[in-house]
XYZ file of C-alpha atoms in Angstrom:
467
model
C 6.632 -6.756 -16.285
C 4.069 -4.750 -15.497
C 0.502 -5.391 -15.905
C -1.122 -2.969 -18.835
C -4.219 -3.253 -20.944
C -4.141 -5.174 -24.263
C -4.768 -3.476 -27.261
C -8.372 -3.774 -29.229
C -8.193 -6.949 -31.497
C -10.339 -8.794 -33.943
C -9.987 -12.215 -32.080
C -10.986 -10.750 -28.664
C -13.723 -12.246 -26.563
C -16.591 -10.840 -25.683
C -16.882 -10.844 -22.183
C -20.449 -11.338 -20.116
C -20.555 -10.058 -16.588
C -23.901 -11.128 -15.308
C -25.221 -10.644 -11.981
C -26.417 -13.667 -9.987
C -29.945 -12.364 -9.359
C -30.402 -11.736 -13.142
C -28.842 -14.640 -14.058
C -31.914 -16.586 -15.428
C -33.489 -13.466 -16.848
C -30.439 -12.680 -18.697
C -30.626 -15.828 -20.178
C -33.957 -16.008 -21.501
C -32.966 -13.103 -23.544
C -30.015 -15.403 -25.370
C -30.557 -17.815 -28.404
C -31.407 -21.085 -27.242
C -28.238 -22.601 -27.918
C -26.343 -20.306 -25.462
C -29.323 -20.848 -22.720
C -28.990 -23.997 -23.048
C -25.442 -24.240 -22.416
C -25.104 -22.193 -19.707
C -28.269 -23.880 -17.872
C -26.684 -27.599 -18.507
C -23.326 -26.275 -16.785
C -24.518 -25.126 -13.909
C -23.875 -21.528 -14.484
C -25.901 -18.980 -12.002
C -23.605 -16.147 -11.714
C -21.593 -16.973 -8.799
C -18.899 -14.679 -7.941
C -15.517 -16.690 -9.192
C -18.320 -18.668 -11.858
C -16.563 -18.485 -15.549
C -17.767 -20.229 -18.795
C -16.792 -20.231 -22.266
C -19.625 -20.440 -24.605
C -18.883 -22.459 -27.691
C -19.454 -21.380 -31.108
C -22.259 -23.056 -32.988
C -19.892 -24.331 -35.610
C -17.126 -26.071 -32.814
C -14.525 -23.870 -34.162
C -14.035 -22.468 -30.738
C -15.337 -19.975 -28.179
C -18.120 -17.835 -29.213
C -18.271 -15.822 -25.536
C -17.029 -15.730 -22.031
C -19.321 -15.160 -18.722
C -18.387 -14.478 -15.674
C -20.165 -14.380 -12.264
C -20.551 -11.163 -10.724
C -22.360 -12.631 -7.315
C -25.432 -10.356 -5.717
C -24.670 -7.393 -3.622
C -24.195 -8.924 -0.135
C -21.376 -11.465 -1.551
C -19.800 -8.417 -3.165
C -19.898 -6.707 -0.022
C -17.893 -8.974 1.168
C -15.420 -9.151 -1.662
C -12.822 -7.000 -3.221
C -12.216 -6.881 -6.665
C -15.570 -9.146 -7.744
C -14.575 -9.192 -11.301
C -10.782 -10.580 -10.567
C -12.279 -13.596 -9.267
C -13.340 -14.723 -12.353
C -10.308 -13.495 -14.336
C -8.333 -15.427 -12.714
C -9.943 -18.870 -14.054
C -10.463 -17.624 -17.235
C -8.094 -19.235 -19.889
C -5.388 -17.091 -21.654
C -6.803 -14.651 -24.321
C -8.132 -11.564 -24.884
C -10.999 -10.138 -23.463
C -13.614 -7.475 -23.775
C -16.686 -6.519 -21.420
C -19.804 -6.563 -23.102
C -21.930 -3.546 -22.912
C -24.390 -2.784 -20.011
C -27.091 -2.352 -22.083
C -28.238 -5.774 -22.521
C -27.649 -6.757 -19.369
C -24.324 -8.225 -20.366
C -22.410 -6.037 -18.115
C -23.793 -5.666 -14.092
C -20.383 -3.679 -13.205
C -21.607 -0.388 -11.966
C -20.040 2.576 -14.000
C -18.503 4.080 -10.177
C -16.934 0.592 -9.783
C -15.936 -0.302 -13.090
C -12.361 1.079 -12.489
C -11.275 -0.588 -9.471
C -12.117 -3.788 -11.278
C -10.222 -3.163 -14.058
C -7.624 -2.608 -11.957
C -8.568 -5.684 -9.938
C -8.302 -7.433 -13.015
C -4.822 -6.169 -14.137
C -3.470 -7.178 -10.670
C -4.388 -10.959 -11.426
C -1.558 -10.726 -13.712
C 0.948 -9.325 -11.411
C 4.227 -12.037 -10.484
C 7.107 -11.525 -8.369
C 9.304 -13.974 -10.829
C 12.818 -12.701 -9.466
C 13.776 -15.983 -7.920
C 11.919 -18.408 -9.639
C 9.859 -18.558 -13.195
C 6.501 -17.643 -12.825
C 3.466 -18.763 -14.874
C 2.976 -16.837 -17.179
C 0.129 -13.790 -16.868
C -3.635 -15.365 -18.175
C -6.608 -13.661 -19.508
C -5.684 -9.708 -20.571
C -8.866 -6.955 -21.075
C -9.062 -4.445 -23.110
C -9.750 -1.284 -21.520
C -13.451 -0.650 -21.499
C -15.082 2.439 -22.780
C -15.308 5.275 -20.078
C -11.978 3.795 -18.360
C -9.399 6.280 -18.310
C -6.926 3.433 -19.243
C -3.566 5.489 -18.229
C -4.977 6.381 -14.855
C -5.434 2.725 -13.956
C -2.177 1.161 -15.418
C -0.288 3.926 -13.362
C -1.929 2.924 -10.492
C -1.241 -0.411 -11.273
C 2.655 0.078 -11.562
C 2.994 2.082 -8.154
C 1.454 -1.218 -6.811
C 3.715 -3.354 -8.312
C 6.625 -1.515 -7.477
C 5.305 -1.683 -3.530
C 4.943 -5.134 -3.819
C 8.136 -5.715 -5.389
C 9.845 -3.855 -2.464
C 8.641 -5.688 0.169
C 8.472 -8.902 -1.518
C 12.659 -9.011 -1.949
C 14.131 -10.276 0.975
C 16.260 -8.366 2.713
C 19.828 -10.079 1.552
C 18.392 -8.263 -1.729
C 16.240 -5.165 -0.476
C 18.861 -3.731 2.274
C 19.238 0.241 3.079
C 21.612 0.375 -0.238
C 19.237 -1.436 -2.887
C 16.259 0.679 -1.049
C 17.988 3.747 -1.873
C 18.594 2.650 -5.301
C 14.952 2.133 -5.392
C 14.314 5.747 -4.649
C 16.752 7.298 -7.182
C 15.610 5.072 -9.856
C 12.108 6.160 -9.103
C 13.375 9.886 -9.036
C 15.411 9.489 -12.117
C 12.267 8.380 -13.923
C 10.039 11.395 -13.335
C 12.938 13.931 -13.338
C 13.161 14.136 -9.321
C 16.412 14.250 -6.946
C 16.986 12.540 -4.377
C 19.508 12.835 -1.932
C 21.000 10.749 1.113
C 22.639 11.231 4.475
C 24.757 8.436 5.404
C 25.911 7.155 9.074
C 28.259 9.824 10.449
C 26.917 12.594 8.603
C 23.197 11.391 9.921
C 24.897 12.347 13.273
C 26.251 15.969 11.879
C 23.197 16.572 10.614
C 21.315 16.241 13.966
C 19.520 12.760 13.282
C 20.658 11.003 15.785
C 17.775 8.435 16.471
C 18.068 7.116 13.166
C 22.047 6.952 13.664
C 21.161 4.922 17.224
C 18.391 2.490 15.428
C 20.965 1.696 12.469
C 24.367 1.929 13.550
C 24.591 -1.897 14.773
C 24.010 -3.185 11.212
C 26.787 -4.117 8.379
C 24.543 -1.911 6.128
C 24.739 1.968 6.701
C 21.829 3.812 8.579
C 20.599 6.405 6.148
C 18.003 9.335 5.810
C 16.575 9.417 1.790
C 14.969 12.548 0.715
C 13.227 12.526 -2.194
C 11.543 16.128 -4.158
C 9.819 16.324 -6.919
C 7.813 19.668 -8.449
C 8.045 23.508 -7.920
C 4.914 24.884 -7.061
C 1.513 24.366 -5.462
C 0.738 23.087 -2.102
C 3.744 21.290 0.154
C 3.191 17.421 0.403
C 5.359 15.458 2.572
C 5.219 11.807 3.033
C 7.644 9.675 5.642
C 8.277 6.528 5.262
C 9.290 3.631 7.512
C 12.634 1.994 6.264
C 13.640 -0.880 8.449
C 14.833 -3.329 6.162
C 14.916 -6.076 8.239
C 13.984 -5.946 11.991
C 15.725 -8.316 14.662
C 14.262 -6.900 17.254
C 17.783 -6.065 18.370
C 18.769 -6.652 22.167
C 15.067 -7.203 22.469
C 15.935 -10.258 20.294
C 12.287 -11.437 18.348
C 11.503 -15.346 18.647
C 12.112 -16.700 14.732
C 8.577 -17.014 14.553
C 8.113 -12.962 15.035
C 11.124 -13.004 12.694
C 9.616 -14.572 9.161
C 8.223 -11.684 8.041
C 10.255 -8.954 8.990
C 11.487 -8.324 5.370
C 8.182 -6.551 4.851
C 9.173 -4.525 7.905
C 10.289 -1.406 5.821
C 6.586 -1.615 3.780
C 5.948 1.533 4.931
C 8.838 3.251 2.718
C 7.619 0.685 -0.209
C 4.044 2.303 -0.018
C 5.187 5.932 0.329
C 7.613 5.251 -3.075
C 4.562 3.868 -4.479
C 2.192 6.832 -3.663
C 4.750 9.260 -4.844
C 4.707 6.975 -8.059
C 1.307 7.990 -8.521
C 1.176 11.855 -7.898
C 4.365 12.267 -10.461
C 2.929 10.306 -13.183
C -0.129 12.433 -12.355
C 1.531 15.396 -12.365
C -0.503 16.516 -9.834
C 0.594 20.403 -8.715
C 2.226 19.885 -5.405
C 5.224 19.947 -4.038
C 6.087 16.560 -3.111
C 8.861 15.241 -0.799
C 9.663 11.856 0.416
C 11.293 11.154 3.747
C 12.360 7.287 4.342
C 14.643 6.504 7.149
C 16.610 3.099 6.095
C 18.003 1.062 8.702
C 17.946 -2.495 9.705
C 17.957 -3.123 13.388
C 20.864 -5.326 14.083
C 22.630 -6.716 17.388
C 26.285 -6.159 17.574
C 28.221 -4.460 20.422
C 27.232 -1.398 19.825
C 23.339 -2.119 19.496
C 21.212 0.747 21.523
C 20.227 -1.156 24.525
C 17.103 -0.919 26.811
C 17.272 1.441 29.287
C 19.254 3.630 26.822
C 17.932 7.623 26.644
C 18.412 9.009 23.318
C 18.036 12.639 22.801
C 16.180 13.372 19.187
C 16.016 16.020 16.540
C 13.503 17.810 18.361
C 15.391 17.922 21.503
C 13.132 15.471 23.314
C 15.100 12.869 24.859
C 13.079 8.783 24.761
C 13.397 6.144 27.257
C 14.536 2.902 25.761
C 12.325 0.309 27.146
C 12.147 -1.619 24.394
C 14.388 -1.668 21.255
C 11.910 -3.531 18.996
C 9.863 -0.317 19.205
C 12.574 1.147 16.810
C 10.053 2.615 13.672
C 9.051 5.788 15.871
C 12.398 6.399 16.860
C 13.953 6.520 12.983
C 10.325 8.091 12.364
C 10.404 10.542 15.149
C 13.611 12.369 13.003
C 12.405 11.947 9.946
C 9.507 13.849 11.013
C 11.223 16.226 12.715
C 13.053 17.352 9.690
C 9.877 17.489 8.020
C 7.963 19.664 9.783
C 10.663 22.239 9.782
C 9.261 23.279 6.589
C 5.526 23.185 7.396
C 4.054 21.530 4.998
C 0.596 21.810 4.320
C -0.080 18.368 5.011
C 2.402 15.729 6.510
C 1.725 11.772 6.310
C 3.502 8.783 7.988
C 2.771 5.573 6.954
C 4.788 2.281 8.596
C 4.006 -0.955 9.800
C 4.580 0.209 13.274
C 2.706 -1.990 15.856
C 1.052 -5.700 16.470
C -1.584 -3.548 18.204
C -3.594 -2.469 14.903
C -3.126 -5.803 13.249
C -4.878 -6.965 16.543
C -7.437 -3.956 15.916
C -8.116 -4.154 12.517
C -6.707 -7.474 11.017
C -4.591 -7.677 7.474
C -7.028 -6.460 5.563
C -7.419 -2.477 6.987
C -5.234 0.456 7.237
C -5.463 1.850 10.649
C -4.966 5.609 10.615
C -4.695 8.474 12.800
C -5.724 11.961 12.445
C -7.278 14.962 13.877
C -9.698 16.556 11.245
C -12.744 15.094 10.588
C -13.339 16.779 7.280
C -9.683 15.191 5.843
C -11.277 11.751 7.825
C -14.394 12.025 5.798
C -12.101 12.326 2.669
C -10.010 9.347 3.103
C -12.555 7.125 3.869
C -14.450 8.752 0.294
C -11.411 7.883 -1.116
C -11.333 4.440 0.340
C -14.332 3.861 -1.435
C -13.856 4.587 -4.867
C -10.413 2.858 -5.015
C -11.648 -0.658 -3.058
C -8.158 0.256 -0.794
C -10.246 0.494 2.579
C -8.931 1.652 5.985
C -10.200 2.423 9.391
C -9.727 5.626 12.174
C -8.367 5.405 14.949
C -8.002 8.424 17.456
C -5.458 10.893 18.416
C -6.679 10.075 22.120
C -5.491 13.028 24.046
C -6.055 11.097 27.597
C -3.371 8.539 26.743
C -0.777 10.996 26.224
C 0.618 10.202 30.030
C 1.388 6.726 28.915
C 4.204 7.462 27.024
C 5.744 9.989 29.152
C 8.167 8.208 31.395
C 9.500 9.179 34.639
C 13.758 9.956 33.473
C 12.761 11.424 30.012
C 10.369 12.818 27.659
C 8.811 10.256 25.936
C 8.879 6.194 26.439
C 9.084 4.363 23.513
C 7.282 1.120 24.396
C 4.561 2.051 27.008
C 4.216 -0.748 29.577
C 0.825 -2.698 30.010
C 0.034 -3.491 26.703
C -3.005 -0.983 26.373
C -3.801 0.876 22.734
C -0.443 -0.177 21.161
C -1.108 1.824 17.928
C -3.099 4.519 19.420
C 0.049 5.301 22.023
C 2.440 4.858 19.029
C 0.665 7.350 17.068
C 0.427 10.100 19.607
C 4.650 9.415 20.192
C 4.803 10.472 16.683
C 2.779 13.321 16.636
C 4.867 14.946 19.145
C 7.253 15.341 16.440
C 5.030 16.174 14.130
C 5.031 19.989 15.267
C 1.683 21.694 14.316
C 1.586 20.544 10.997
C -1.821 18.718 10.070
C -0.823 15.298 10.194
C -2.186 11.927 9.449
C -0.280 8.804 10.307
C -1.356 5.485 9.163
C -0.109 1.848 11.076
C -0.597 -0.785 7.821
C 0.520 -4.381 7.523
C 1.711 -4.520 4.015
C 1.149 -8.032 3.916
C -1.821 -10.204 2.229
C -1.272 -13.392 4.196
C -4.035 -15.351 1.958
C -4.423 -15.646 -1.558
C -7.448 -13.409 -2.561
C -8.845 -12.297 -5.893
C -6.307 -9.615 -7.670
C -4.056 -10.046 -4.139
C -1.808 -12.602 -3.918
C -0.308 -13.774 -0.381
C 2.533 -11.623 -0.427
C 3.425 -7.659 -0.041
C 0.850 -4.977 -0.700
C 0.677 -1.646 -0.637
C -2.328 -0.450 2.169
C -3.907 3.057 1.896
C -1.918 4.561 -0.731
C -4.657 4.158 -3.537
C -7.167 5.455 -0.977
C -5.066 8.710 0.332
C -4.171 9.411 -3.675
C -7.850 9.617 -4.493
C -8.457 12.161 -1.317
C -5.515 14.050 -2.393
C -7.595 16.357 -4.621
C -10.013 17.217 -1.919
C -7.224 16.964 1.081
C -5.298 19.693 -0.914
C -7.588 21.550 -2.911
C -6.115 20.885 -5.902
């Protein structure tokens, strides 16, 4: 189920978000009783710090506080408010006003928080019962309550994707994914299956998938009539073996979340349909799993793409830019105003950036400055990396185009991301290498799949489009 706001209620509890440098004045403003209790507890207004406040009578809670930590902890912590919410017992909850001091969540924040907060109660419960979701807020006053649960269900739905392994989340069930999502906002979606991926000249993602039990496929996704031409491309490997370039098991664990990249673009597009934002939206995903059988592409292999440019096999676990390379292809034969990959492409930015940031590459600093602004506001944060022009001779072999796995190890995601441009054509392009993957438990983000940039590129959308 996914998270929403609960409705305004009689029984709900007021909610105090104090700041940790305030704490103490804060509390010389509250009837002794309260003081009292909150000094004898040990409350200061650490972030994660939660205390029910008991009525004078014992029949129960009078209030709730909650720690909102001083501005260098919150620096370093997303979603502040979720901290606390997830201590706090079940019930209903409502912030207290600012103007007492009740309330330190800055008005520009106050939305990511609540959605911060909704996320405490997300559970992936498909194989096992979950416990069930604790406290629930009502929306606060200024919160545009709709905006935020949407954004809240396109998360979800990422998550889900990459959380189901891939005996459950194969090309087939990703593609149901897609028309279910289409069928909701009155979208089509169409697929190209195995053969007819060769007919219809894309024949990298044919060469990446054809090894598998489950059918290679192209899923194209449309949605709207007018305004500006959106396309976003998704990476689809469903599960990733490395093929002959067999992974060791411990490269192989995670590899369900290998096809995050399609999860976050279905999640994005989530969020501009429910919007209704005026653009013309299409979604490209590429669904494969790389497999090993005997007719697995092999090293050494030269495929020819879309595009006509043929690519040097040197390494078939660098098989995302190959099914990307087509899907991009096809895309910019339509010129789109602006074109967006997003796939969880290399070690190399993982190396560069960690879990936590969405690498990204493009050329316009204006669109840079607007993703980053959008970063911001949504508490989704990424990081640029460049289009670096010099490299481009590293992935240029010596029998073909374009290598797919430069040797030497230098600028993984940097090389990747120029490979990809090539296809790209002149559209203006942005590609971003994300993890999709919270590997610790943190406030709001459970260990588990997550969607990486797609909160931060919807909020730019507006100024990236000039909509």
């Amino acid at each position: 189920m996914t998270p929403v706001f609960a409705a305004p209620c009689d029984n709900a509890f007021v909610l105090y978000v104090i700041d940790q440098a305030s704490c103490e004045t804060w509390l010389q403003t509250q009837p002794d009783k309260v003081a009292g209790w909150a000094r004898a507890q040990g409350f200061k207004g650490a972030i994660g710090q939660v205390l029910l406040v008991p009525a004078s009578d014992g029949t129960g809670p009078a209030m709730a506080l909650a720690g909102y930590g001083n501005a260098a902890q919150r620096a370093c912590q997303r979603f502040t408010l979720a901290a606390g919410a997830e201590k706090l017992p079940e019930g209903i909850y409502t912030l207290a006003s600012g103007g007492d001091g009740g309330n330190a969540i800055p008005e520009a924040a106050l939305e990511q928080e609540c959605f911060g907060w909704l996320m405490t109660q997300y559970r992936f419960d498909r194989y096992k019962e979950a416990k069930a979701p604790g406290a629930a807020l009502v929306a606060p006053e200024g919160v545009d309550a709709k905006a935020v649960e949407s954004l809240v269900a396109a998360e979800c739905l990422t998550r889900d994707l990459i959380n189901t392994p891939a005996a459950d989340m194969g090309p087939d069930q990703l593609q149901a994914a897609a028309e279910d999502l289409a069928r909701e906002f009155g979208a089509t979606a169409q697929v190209t299956l195995d053969q007819d991926l060769l007919e219809q000249n894309l024949p990298m993602i044919h060469a990446v998938g054809r090894a598998a039990t489950a059918r290679p496929r192209l899923i194209d996704l449309r949605w709207g009539d007018s305004g500006p031409k959106l396309t976003l491309v998704g990476k689809g490997v469903c599960f990733d073996t490395g093929g002959l370039n067999l992974k060791p098991g411990s490269s192989m664990g995670l590899m369900k979340k290998d096809m995050g990249g399609s999860a976050t673009v279905l999640g994005l597009a989530r969020m501009i349909m429910a919007a209704g934002l005026p653009v013309q939206l299409r979604v490209l995903i590429p669904a494969v799993e790389n497999a090993v059988s005997g007719n697995a592409f092999r090293p050494g292999d030269v495929l020819t793409s879309r595009k006509g440019l043929t690519v040097e096999i040197n390494n078939t676990d660098a098989e995302g830019r190959l099914v990307l390379a087509d899907a991009l292809a096809l895309a910019a034969e339509e010129a789109p105003e602006l074109l967006i990959s997003m796939a969880t492409l290399t070690g190399a930015a993982r190396v560069a950036v960690g879990p936590d940031l969405s690498s990204f590459c493009i050329d316009h600093d204006g669109d840079a400055a607007a993703l980053a602004a959008g970063a911001g506001r949504t508490a989704d944060p990424v990081w640029r990396l460049p289009f670096h022009a010099p490299y481009e001779p590293m992935i240029e072999p010596g029998i073909a185009d374009l290598d797919n796995a430069p040797a030497g190890g230098f600028a993984g995601s940097i090389t990747a991301a120029l490979f990809l441009r090539r296809f790209a054509g002149d559209c203006r392009y942005m590609h971003f290498d994300i993890y999709g993957w919270t590997p610790g438990a943190a406030p709001g983000r459970p260990k588990g799949g997550t969607g990486q940039g797609a909160r931060a590129l919807f909020a730019a959308l507006p100024d990236l489009l000039e909509l």
